[in-house]
mmCIF file of C-alpha atoms in Angstrom:
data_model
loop_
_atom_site.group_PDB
_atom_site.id
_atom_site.type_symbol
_atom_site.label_atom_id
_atom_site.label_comp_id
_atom_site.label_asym_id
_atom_site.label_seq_id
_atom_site.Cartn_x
_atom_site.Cartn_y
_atom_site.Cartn_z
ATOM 1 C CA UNK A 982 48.640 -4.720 5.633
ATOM 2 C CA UNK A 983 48.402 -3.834 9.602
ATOM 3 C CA UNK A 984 47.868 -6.437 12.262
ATOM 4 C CA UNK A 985 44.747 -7.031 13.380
ATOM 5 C CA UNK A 986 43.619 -5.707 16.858
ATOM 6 C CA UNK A 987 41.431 -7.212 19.688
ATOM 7 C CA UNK A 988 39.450 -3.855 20.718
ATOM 8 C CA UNK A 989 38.055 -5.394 23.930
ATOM 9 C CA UNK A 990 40.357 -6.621 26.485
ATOM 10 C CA UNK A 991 37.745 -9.438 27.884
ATOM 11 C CA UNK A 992 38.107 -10.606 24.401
ATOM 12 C CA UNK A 993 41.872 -11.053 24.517
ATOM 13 C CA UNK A 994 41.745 -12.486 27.830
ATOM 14 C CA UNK A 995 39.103 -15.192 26.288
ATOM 15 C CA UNK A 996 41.212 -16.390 23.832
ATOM 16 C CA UNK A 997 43.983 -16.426 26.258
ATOM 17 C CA UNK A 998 42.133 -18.780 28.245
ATOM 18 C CA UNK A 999 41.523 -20.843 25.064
ATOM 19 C CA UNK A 1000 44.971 -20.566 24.049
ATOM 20 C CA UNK A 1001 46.264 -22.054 27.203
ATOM 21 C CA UNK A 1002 44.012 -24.760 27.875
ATOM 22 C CA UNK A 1003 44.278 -25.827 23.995
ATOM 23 C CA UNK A 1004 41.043 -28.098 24.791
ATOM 24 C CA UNK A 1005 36.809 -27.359 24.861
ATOM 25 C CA UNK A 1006 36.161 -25.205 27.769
ATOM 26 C CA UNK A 1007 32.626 -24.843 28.234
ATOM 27 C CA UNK A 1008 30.763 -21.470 28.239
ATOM 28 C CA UNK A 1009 29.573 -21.392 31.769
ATOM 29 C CA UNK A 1010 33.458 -22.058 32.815
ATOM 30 C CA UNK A 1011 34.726 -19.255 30.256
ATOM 31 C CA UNK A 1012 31.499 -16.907 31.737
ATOM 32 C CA UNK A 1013 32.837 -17.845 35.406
ATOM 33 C CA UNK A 1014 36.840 -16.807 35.006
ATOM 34 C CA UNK A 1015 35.751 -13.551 32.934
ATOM 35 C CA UNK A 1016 33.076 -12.717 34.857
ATOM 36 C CA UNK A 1017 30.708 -12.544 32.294
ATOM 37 C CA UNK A 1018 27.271 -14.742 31.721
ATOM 38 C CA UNK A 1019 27.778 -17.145 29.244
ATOM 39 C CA UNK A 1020 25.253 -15.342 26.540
ATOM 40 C CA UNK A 1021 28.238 -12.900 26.757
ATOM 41 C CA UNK A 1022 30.811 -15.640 25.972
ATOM 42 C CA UNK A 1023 28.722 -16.739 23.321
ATOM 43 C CA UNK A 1024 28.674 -13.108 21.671
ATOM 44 C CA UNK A 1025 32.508 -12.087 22.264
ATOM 45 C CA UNK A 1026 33.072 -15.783 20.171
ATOM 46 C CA UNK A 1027 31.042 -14.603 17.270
ATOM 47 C CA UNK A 1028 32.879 -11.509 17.337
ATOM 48 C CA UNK A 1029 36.390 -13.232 17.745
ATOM 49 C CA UNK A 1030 35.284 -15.037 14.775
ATOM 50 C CA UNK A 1031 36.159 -12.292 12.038
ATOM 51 C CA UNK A 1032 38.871 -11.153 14.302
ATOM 52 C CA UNK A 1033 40.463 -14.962 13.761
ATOM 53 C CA UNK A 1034 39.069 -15.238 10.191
ATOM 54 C CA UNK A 1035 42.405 -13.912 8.090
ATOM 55 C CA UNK A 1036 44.715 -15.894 9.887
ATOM 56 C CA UNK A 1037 42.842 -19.378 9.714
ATOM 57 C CA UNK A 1038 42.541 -19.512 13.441
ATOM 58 C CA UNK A 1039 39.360 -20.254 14.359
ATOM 59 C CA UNK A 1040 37.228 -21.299 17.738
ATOM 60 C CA UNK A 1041 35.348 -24.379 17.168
ATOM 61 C CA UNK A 1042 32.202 -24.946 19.272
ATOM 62 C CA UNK A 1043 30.485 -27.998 20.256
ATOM 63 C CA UNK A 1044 26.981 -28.091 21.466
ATOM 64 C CA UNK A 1045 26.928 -29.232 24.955
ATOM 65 C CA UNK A 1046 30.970 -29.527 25.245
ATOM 66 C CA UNK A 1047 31.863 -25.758 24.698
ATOM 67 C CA UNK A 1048 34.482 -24.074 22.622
ATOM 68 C CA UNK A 1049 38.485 -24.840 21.563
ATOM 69 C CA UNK A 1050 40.853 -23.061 19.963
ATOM 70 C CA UNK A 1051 42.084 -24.684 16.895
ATOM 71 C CA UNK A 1052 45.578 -22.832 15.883
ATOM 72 C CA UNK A 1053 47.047 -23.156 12.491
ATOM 73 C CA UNK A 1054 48.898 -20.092 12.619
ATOM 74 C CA UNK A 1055 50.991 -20.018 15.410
ATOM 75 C CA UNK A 1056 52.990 -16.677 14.717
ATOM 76 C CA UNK A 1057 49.525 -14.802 13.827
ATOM 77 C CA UNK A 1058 48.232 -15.427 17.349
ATOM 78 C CA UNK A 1059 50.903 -14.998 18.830
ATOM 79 C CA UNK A 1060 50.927 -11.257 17.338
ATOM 80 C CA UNK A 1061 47.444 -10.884 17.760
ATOM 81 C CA UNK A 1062 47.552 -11.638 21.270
ATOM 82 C CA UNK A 1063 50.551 -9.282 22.339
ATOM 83 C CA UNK A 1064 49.581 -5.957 20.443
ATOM 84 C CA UNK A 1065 49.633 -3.520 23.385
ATOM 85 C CA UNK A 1066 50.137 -5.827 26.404
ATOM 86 C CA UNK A 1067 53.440 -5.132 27.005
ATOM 87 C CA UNK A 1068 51.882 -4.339 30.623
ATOM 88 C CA UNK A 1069 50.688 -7.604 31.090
ATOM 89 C CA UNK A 1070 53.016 -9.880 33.095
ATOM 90 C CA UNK A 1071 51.516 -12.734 32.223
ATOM 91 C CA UNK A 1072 48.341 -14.540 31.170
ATOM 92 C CA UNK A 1073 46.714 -14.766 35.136
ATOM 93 C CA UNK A 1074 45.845 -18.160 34.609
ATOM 94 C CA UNK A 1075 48.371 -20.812 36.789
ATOM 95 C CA UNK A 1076 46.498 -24.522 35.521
ATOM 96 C CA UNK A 1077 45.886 -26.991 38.813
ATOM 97 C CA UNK A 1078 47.441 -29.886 37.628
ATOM 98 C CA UNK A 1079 50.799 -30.743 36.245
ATOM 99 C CA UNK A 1080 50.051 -31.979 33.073
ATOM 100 C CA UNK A 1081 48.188 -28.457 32.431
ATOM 101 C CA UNK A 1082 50.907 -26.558 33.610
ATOM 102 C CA UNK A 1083 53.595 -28.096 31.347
ATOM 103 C CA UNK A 1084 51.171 -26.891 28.274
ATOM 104 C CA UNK A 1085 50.901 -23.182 30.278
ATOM 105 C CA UNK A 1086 54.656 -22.758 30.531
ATOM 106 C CA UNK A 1087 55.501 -23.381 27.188
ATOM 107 C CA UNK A 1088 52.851 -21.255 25.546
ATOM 108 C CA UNK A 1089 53.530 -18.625 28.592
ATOM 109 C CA UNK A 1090 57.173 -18.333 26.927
ATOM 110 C CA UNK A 1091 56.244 -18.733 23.358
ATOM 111 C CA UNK A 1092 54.121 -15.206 24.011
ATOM 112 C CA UNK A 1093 56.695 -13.655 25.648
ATOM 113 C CA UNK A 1094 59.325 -14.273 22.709
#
């Protein structure tokens, strides 16, 4: 069975984002890093969706809140987020404050493993 693949890099960078802030991040916020109007963030979540499906990650959305990344498959993410990105030096994303960047660091080396 092959991996599955993220064929947009916006959407890889999206659940990046998600990955590393592990909390709800609302649309407008995703729309404003990526550069992208939140319709757009809405869309690249629904497609992310069957993307996630097999490996029972999934992005949960809350009406007014935005959208988190709820991981129960730690090694499957991990894959799907580092086929082809051996180019990428890292995720682009330094967090503000201290408590965020102990979360970024760890995850930052979990993906490089």
């Amino acid at each position: 069975m092959s991996e599955p693949m993220i064929p947009v890099p916006r959407w890889r960078d999206l659940l990046q984002l998600l990955y590393v802030k592990m909390d709800f991040v609302s649309g407008k916020e995703l729309g404003e890093q990526l550069h992208v109007d939140p319709r757009t963030i809405r869309n690249d979540i629904k497609a992310l969706h069957d993307i996630l499906g097999p490996s029972k990650n999934e992005i949960t959305s809350v009406r007014g809140v935005g959208y988190k990344l709820v991981v129960e498959d730690e090694t499957a993410l991990r894959n799907l987020l580092l086929v082809d990105t051996s180019e990428r030096s890292n995720l682009h994303i330094t967090p503000m404050l201290a408590e965020d960047r102990t979360d970024y660091i760890i995850r930052y080396l979990l993906l490089k493993k």
